[in-house]
mmCIF file of C-alpha atoms and ligand atoms in Angstrom:
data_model
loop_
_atom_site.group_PDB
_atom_site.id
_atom_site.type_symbol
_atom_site.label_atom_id
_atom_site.label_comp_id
_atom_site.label_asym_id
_atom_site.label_seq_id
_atom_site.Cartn_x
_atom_site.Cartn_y
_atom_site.Cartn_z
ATOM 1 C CA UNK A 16 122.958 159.922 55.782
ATOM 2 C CA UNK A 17 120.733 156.862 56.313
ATOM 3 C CA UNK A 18 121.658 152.856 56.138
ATOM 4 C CA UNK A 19 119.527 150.157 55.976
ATOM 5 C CA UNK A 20 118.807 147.622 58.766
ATOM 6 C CA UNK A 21 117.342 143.899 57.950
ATOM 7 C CA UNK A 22 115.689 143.006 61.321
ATOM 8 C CA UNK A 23 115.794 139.377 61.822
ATOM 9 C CA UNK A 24 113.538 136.876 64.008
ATOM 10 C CA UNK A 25 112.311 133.353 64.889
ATOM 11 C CA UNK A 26 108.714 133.200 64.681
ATOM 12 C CA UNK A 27 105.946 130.998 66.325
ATOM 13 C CA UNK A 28 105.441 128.425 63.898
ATOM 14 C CA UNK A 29 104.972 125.045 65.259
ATOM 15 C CA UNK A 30 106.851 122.212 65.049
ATOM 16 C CA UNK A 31 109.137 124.140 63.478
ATOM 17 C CA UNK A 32 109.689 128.039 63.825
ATOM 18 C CA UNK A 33 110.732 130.343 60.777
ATOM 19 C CA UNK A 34 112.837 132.933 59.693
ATOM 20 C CA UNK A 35 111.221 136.441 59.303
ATOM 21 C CA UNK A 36 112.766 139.993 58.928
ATOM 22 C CA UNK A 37 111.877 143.538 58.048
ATOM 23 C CA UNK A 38 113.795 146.867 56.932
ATOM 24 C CA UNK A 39 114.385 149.642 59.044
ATOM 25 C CA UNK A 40 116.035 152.660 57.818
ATOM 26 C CA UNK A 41 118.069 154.182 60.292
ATOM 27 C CA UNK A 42 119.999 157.430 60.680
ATOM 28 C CA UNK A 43 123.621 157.343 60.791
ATOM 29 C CA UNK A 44 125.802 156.846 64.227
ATOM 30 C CA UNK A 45 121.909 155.913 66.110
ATOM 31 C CA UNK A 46 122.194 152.915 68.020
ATOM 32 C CA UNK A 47 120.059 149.782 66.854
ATOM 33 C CA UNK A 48 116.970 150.547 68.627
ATOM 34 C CA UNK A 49 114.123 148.544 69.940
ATOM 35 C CA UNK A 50 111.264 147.105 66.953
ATOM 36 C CA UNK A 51 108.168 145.525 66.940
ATOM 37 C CA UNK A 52 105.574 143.775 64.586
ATOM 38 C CA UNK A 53 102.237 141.999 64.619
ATOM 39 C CA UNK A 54 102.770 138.903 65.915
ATOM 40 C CA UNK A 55 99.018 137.690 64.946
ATOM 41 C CA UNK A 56 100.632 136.874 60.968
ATOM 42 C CA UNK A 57 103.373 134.973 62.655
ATOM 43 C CA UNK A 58 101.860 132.538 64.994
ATOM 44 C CA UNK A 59 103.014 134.626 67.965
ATOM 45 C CA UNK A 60 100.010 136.230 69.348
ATOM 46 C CA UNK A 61 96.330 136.595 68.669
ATOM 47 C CA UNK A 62 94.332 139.616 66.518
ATOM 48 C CA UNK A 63 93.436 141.609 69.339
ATOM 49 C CA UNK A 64 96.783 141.976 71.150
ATOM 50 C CA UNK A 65 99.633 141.636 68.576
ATOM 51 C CA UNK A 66 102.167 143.701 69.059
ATOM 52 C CA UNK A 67 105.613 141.495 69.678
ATOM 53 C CA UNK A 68 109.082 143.456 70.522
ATOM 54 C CA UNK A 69 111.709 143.054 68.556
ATOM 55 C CA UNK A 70 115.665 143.380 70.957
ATOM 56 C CA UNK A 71 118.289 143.442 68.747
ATOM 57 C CA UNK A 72 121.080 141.277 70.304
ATOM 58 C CA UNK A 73 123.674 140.193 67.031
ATOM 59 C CA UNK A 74 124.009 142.584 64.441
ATOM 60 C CA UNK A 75 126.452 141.960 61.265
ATOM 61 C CA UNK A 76 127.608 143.747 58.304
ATOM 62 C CA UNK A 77 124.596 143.057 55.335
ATOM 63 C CA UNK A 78 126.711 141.111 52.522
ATOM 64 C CA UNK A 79 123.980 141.661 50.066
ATOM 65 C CA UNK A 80 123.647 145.197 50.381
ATOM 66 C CA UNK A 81 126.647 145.760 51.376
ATOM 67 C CA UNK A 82 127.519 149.225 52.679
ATOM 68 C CA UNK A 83 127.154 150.520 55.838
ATOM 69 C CA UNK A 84 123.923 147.666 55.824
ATOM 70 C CA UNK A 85 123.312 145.597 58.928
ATOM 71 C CA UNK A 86 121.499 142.012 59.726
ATOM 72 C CA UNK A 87 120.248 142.504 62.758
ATOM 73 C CA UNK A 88 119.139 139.259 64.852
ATOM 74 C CA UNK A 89 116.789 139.646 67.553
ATOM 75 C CA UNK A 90 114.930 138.406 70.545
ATOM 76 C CA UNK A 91 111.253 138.216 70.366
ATOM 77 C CA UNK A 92 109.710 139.852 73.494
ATOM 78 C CA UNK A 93 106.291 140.822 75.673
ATOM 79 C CA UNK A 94 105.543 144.661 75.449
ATOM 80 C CA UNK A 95 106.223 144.008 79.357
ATOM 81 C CA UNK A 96 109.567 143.098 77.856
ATOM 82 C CA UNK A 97 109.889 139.421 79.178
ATOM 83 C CA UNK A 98 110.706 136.633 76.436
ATOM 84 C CA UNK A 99 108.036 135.986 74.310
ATOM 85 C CA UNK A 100 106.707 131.965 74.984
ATOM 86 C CA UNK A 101 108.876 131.663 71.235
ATOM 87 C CA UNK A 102 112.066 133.180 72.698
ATOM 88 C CA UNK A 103 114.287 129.551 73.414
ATOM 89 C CA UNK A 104 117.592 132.175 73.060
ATOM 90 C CA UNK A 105 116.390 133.815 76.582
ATOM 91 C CA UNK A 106 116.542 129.904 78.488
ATOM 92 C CA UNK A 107 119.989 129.591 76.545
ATOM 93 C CA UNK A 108 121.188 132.538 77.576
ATOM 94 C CA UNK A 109 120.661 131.427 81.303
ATOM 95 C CA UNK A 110 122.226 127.884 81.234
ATOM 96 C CA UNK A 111 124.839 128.756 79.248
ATOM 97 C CA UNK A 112 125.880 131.879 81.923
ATOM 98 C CA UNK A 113 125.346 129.020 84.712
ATOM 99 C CA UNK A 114 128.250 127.158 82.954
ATOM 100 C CA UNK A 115 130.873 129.923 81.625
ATOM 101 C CA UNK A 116 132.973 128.802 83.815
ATOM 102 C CA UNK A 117 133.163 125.287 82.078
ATOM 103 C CA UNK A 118 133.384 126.782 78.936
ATOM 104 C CA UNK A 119 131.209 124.991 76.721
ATOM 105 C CA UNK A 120 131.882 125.594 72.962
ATOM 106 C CA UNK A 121 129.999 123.849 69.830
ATOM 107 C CA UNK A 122 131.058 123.056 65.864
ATOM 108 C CA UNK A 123 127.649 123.157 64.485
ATOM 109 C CA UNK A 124 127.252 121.145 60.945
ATOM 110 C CA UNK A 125 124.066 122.316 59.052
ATOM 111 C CA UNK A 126 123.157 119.902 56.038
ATOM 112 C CA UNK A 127 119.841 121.260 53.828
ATOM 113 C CA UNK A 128 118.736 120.438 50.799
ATOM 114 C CA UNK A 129 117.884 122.899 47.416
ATOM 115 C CA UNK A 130 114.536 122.402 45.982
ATOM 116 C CA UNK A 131 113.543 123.657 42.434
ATOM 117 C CA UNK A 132 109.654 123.409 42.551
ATOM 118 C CA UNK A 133 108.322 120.296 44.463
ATOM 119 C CA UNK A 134 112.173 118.475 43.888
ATOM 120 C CA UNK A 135 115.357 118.214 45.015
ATOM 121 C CA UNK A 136 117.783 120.434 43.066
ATOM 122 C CA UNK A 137 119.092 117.667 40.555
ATOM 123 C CA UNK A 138 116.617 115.059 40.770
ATOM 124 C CA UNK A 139 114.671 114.726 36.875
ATOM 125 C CA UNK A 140 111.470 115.704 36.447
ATOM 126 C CA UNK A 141 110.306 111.665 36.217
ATOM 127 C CA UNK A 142 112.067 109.114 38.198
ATOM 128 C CA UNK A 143 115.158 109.254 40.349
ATOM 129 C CA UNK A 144 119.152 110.068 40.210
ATOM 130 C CA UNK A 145 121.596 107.295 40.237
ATOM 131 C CA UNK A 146 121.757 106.016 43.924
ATOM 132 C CA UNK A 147 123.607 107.029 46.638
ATOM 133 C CA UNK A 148 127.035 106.987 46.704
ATOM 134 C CA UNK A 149 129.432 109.517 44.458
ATOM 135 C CA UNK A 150 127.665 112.979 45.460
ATOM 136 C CA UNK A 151 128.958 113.196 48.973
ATOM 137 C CA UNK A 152 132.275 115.665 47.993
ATOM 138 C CA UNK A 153 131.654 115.404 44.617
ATOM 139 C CA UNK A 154 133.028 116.985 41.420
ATOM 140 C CA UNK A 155 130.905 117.799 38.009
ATOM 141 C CA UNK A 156 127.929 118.313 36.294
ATOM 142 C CA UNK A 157 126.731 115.063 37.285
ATOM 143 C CA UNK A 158 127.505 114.668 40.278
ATOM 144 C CA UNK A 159 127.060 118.404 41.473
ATOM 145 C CA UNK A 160 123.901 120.830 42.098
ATOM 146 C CA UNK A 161 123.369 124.187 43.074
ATOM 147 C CA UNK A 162 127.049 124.722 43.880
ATOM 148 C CA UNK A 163 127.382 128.447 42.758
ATOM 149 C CA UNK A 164 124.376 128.878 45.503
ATOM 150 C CA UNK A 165 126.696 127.310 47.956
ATOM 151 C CA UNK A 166 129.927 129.089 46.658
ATOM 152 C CA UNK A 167 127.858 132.646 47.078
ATOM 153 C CA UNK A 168 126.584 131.616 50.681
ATOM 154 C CA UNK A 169 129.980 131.076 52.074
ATOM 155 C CA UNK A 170 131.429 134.304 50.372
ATOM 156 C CA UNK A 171 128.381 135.913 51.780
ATOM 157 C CA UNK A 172 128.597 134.529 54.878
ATOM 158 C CA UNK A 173 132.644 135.313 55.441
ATOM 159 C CA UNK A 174 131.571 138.672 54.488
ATOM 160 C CA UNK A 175 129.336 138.701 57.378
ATOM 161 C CA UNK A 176 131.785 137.356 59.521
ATOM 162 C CA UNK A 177 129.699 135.065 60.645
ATOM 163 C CA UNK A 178 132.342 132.083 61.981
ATOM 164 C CA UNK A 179 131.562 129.728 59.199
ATOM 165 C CA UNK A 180 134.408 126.751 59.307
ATOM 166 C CA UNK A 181 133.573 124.346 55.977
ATOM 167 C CA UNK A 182 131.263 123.523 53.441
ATOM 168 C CA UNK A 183 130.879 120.129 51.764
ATOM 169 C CA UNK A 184 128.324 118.256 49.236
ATOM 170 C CA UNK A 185 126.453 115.624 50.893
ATOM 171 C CA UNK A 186 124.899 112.533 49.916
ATOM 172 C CA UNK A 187 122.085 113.045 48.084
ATOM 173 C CA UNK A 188 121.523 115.219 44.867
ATOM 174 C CA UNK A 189 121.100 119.103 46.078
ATOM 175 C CA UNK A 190 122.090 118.497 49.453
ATOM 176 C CA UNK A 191 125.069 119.996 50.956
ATOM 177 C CA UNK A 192 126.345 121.009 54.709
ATOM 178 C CA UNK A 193 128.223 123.886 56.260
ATOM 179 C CA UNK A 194 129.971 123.607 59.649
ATOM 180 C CA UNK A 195 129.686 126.937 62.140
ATOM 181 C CA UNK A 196 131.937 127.288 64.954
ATOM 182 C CA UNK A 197 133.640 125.924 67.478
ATOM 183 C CA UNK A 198 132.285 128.999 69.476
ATOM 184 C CA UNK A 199 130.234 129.737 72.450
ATOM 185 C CA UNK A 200 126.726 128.602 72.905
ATOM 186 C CA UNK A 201 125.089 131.406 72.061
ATOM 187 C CA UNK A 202 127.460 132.902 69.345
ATOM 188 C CA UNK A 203 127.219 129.331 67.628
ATOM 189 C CA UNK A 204 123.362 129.590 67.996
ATOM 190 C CA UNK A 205 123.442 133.498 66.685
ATOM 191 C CA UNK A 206 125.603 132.433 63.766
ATOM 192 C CA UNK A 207 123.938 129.246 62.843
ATOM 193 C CA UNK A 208 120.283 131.632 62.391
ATOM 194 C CA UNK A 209 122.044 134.367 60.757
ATOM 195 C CA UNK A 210 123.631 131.932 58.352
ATOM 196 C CA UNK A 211 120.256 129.662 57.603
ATOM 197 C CA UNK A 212 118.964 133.252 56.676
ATOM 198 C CA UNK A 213 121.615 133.857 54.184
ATOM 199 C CA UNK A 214 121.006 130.428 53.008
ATOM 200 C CA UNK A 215 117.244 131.200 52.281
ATOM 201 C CA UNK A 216 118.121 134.728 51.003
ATOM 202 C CA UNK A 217 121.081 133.822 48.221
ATOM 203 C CA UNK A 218 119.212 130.996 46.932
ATOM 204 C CA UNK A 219 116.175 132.853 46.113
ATOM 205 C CA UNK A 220 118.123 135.067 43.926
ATOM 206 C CA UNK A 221 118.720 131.818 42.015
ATOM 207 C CA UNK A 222 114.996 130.732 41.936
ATOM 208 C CA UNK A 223 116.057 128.189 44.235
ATOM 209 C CA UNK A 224 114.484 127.131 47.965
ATOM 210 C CA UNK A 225 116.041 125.354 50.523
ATOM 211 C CA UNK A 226 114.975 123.259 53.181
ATOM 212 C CA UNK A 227 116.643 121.926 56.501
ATOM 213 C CA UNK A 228 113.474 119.142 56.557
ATOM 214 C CA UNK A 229 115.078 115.986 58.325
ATOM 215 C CA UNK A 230 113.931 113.838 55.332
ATOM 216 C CA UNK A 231 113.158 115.641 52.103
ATOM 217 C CA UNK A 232 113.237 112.234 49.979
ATOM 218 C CA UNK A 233 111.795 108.979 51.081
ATOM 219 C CA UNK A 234 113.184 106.297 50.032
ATOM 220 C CA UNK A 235 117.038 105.134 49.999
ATOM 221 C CA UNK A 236 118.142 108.820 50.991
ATOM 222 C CA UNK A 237 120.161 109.782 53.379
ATOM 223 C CA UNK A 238 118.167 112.476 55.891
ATOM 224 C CA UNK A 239 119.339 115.927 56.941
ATOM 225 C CA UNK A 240 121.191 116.402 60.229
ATOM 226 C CA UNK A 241 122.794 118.973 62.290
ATOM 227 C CA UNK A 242 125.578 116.893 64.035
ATOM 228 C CA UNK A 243 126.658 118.635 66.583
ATOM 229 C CA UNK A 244 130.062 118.483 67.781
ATOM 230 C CA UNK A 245 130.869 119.858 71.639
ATOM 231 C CA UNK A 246 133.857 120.075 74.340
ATOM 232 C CA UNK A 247 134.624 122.155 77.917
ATOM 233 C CA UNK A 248 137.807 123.071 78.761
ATOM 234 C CA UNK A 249 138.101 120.036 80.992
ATOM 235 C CA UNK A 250 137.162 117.192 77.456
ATOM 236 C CA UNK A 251 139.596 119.691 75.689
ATOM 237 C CA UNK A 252 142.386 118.572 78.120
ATOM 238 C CA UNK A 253 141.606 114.895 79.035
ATOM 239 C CA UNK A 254 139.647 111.885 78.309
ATOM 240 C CA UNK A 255 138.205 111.019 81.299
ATOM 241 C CA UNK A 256 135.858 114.246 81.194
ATOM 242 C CA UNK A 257 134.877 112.500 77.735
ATOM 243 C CA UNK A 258 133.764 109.913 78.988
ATOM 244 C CA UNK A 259 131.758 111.577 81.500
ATOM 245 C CA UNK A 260 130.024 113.798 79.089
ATOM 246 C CA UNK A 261 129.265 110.616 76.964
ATOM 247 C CA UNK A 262 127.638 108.659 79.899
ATOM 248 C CA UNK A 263 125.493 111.561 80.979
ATOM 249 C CA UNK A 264 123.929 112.006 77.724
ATOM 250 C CA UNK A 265 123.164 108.467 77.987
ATOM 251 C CA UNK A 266 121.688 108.254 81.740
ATOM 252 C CA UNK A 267 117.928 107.709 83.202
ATOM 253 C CA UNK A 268 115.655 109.814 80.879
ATOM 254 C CA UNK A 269 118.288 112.209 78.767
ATOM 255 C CA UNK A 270 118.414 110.384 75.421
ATOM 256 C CA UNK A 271 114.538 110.989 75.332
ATOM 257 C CA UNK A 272 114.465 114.583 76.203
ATOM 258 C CA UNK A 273 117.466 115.145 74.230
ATOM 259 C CA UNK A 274 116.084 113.652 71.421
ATOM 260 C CA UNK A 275 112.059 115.154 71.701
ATOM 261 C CA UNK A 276 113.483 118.858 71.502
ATOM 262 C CA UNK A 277 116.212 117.702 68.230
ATOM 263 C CA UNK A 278 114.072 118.721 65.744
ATOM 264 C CA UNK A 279 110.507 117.709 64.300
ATOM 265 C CA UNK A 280 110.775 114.373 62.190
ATOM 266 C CA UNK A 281 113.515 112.625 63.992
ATOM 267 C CA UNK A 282 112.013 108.908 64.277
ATOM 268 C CA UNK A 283 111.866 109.295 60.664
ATOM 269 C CA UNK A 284 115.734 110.063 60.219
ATOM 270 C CA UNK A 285 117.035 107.824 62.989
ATOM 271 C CA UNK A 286 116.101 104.805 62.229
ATOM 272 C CA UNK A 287 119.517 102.774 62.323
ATOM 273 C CA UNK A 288 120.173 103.006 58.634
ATOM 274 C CA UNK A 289 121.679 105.986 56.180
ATOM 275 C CA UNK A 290 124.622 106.516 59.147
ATOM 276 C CA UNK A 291 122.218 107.045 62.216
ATOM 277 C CA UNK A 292 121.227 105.286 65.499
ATOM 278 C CA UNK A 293 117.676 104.269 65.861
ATOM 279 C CA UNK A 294 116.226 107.115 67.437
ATOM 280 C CA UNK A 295 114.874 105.194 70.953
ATOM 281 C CA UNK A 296 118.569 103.512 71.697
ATOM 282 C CA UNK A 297 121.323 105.453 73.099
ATOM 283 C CA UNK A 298 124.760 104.598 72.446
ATOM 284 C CA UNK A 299 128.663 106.164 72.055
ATOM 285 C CA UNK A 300 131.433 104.932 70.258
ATOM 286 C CA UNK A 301 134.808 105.720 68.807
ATOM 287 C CA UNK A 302 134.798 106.563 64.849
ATOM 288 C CA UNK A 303 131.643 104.850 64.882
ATOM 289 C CA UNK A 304 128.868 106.953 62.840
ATOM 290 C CA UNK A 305 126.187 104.146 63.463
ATOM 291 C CA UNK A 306 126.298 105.430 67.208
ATOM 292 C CA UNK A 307 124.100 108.494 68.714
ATOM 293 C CA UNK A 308 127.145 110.116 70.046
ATOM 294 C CA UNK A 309 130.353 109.749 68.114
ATOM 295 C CA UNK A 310 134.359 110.191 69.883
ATOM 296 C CA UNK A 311 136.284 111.167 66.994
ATOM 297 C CA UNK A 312 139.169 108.617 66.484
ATOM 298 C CA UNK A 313 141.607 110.728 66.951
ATOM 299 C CA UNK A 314 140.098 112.316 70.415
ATOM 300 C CA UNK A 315 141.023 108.636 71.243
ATOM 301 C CA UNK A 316 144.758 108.900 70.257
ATOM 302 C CA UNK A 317 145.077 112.081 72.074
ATOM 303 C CA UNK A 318 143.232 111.555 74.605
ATOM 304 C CA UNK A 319 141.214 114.905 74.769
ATOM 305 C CA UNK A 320 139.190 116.707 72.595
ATOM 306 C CA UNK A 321 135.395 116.743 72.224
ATOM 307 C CA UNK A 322 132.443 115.213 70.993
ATOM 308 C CA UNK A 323 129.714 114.655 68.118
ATOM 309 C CA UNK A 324 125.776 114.428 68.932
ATOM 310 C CA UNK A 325 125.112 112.848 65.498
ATOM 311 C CA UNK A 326 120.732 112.695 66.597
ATOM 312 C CA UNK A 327 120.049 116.277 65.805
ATOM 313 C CA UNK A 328 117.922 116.681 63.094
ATOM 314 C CA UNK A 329 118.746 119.629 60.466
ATOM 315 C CA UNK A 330 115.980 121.545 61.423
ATOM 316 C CA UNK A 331 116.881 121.425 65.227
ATOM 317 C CA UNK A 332 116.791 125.146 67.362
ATOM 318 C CA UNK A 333 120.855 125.417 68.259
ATOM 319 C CA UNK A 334 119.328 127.567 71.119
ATOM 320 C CA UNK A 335 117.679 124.578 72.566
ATOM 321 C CA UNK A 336 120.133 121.848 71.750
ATOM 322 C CA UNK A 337 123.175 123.643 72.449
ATOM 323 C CA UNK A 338 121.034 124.529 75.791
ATOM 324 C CA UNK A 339 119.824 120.737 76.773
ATOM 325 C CA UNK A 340 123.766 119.288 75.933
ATOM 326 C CA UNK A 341 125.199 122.007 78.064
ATOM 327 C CA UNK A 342 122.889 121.351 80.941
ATOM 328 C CA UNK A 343 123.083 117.550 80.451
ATOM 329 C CA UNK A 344 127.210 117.074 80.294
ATOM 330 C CA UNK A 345 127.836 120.520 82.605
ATOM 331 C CA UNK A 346 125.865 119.242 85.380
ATOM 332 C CA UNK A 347 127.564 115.319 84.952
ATOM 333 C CA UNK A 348 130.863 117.105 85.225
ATOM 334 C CA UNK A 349 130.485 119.529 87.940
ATOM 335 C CA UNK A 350 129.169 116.219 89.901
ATOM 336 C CA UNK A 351 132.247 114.623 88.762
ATOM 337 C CA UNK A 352 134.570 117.837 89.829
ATOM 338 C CA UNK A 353 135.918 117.169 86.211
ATOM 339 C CA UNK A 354 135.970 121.205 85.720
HETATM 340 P P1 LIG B 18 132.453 115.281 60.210
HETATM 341 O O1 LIG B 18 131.734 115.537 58.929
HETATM 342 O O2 LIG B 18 133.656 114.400 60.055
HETATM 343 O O3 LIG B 18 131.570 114.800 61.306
HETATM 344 P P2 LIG B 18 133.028 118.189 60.214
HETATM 345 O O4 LIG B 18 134.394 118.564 59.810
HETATM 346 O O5 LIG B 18 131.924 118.415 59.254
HETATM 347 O O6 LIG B 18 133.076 116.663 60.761
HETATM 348 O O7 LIG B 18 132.626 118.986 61.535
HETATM 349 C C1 LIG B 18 133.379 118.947 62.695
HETATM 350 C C2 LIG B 18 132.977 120.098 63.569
HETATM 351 O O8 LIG B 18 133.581 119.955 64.847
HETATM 352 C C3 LIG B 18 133.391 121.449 63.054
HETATM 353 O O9 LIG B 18 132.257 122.306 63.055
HETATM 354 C C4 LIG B 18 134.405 121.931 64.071
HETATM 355 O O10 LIG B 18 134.357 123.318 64.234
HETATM 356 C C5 LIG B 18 133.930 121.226 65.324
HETATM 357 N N1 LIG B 18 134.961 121.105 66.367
HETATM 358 C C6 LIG B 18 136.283 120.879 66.213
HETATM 359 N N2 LIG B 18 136.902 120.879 67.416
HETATM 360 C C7 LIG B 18 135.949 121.110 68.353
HETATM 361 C C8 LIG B 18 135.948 121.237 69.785
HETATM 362 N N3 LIG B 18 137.069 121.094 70.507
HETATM 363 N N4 LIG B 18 134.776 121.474 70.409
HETATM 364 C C9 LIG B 18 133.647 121.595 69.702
HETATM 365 N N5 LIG B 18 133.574 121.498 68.363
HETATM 366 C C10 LIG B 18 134.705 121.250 67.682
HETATM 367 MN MN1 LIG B 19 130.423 117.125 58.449
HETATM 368 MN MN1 LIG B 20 127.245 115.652 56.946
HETATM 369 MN MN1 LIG B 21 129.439 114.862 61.462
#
C-alpha cells in the first residue's frame, strides 16, 4: 500500500516568497523522509548548483485527497543541511526557544482577497461596486462573493486540523479574513502557511485566485492586513506587563524594523486612513483601531489579556513577525522581571 504526500515550501521570491509543493508517493508505515528540488526555477539558487533540501517539519492529514494523504510543510535547506538564506522558520525557531519560558502565543488574522481574471471577485466588468460600507459581515447576493470558496476552506482546513478560530467577510467586495490561533510561535506560523496553501488550492477548483497583496484596489478600499494579536503568560495575568509590551514596540528604532520586515507594500496600506496608523508614527491605544498597536477594551476592564499589532500587512512572513514581536516585547519584559 502506498499514500500520497504533498510536499510543501516557501520559495525565494523577492519581496514576497511563494507557496510551492510537489507529490511524493510513499510506502505505507515509512517515515516522511528528507526531499529536494531545483532551486534554480524558484529563485533559490543558481543553474549550476540547484539542488535545495526539502525537511519535513509539520505534516497534516490532506483534506482534498483525503485518505491516508498528508501536507507536508517543510524547511528549505543547504545540501550541507544548514537553512537555506530563504529559511526565516530556522531564526524563529531560535528566538522563540530563547523565550519558552515566557510563553509567547499569537491569534493570527489573515484577510485576502479573490480575484476572477484581473478583478476582485464581485467587482463588474466596467466601473466599481457600491462603496464601502455593508460587505464587512455581510449577508446576500449583493453583498457577498466567493463565500462557498470560503465555506470549503474552513471545512478543509478543520479537516486538517489546522487551529483555524473564525472566518469573516471584510470590507471590500471578495475580500474576507480567517483568524489562526492563539498558539505558539511556530505552530501559528506552520498553520498560517499550511492554511494560505489551502486557500490557493480550494479556490482554484473554483476558477478563482486569491491574493494576500496589501492593496489589491486603489482607491477608497480598505487594504489587506494580518493583525496580529499576541500575549505571555505574564500580559495574560496583568496589565502592567501590557503596558510594557506596548512601550517596547514603540522604543528607539523598533516601529521601523518592525514595520520594514511586515510585509512588502506597507506605506501604501498605512497611511492613517481605511482603519490604520500612518505607517512612520507609532502609537497604542485602547479600542482604538486608528492606532499601530491596539489593547482590546476589554483587556482594559480585566486588566490582563493581550495585544493587537494592527501594521502587518496580509502578505507578512508569520515566521518573521511572530519572530521580531517576540524578541521586541520578550526582551522589554525580561528587563522588566515582568515574567
Ligand atoms: P478583531 O477583528 O476584533 O480584531 P478577531 O476576532 O478577528 O478580532 O481576532 C482576534 C484574535 O485574537 C483571534 O485570532 C484570537 O485567537 C486572538 N487571541 C485571543 N486571545 C488571545 C491571547 N490571549 N493571546 C494572543 N492572541 C489571542
Ligand atoms: Mn478580525
Ligand atoms: Mn479584518
Ligand atoms: Mn483585528
Amino acid at each position: 500500500m502506498t499514500y500520497k504526500a504533498e510536499y510543501i515550501w516557501i520559495d525565494g521570491t523577492q519581496p514576497t516568497a511563494k507557496l510551492r509543493s510537489k507529490t511524493k508517493i510513499l510506502a505505507a508505515g515509512v517515515e516522511l523522509p528528507i526531499w529536494g528540488f531545483d532551486g534554480s526555477s524558484t529563485n533559490q539558487a543558481e543553474g549550476h548548483a540547484s539542488d535545495c533540501v526539502l525537511k519535513p517539519v509539520f505534516s497534516c492529514p490532506d483534506p482534498i485527497r483525503g485518505g491516508d494523504d498528508v501536507l507536508v510543510l517543510c524547511e528549505v535547506l543547504n545540501t550541507d543541511m544548514t537553512p537555506h538564506a530563504s529559511n526565516s522558520r530556522a531564526a524563529l525557531r531560535e528566538v522563540a526557544g530563547k523565550f519558552g519560558s515566557q510563553e509567547p502565543i499569537f491569534g493570527i488574522e489573515q484577510e485576502y482577497t479573490f480575484f476572477k481574471g484581473s478583478r476582485p471577485l464581485g467587482f463588474p466588468e466596467n466601473g466599481f461596486p457600491a462603496p464601502q460600507g455593508g460587505y464587512y459581515c455581510g449577508v446576500g447576493a449583493d453583498e457577498i462573493f466567493g463565500r462557498e470558496i470560503v465555506e470549503k476552506h474552513l471545512d478543509n482546513c478543520l479537516k486538517a486540523g489546522l487551529g483555524l478560530s473564525g472566518i469573516n467577510a471584510e470590507v471590500m467586495p471578495g475580500q474576507w479574513e480567517f483568524q489562526v490561533g492563539p498558539l505558539s510561535p511556530l505552530e501559528v506560523s506552520d498553520h498560517l502557511w499550511v492554511a494560505r496553501w489551502l486557500l490557493y488550492r480550494t479556490a482554484e477548483e473554483f476558477g478563482v485566485s486569491a491574493t494576500l497583496d496589501a492593496k489589491p484596489a486603489k482607491g477608497d478600499w480598505n487594504g489587506a492586513g494580518a493583525h496580529t494579536n499576541f500575549s505571555t503568560k505574564a500580559m495574560r495575568e496583568g496589565y502592567e506587563p501590557i503596558i510594557t509590551a506596548c512601550e517596547a514596540l514603540g522604543d528607539g528604532d523598533k516601529p521601523l524594523l518592525h514595520v520594514e520586515n511586515y510585509g512588502v507594500g506597507i506605506e501604501s496600506r498605512l497611511t492613517g486612513q481605511h482603519e490604520t496608523a500612518p505607517w512612520n508614527e507609532f502609537s497604542y491605544g485602547v479600542s482604538n483601531r486608528g492606532a499601530s498597536v491596539r489593547i482590546p477594551w476589554q483587556v482594559e476592564v480585566d486588566r490582563k489579556g493581550y495585544i493587537e499589532d494592527r501594521r502587518p500587512n496580509a502578505n507578512v512572513d508569520p515566521y518573521v513577525v511572530t519572530r521580531l514581536i517576540v524578541d521586541t516585547c520578550c526582551t522589554a519584559l525580561e528587563k522588566a522581571g515582568q515574567v
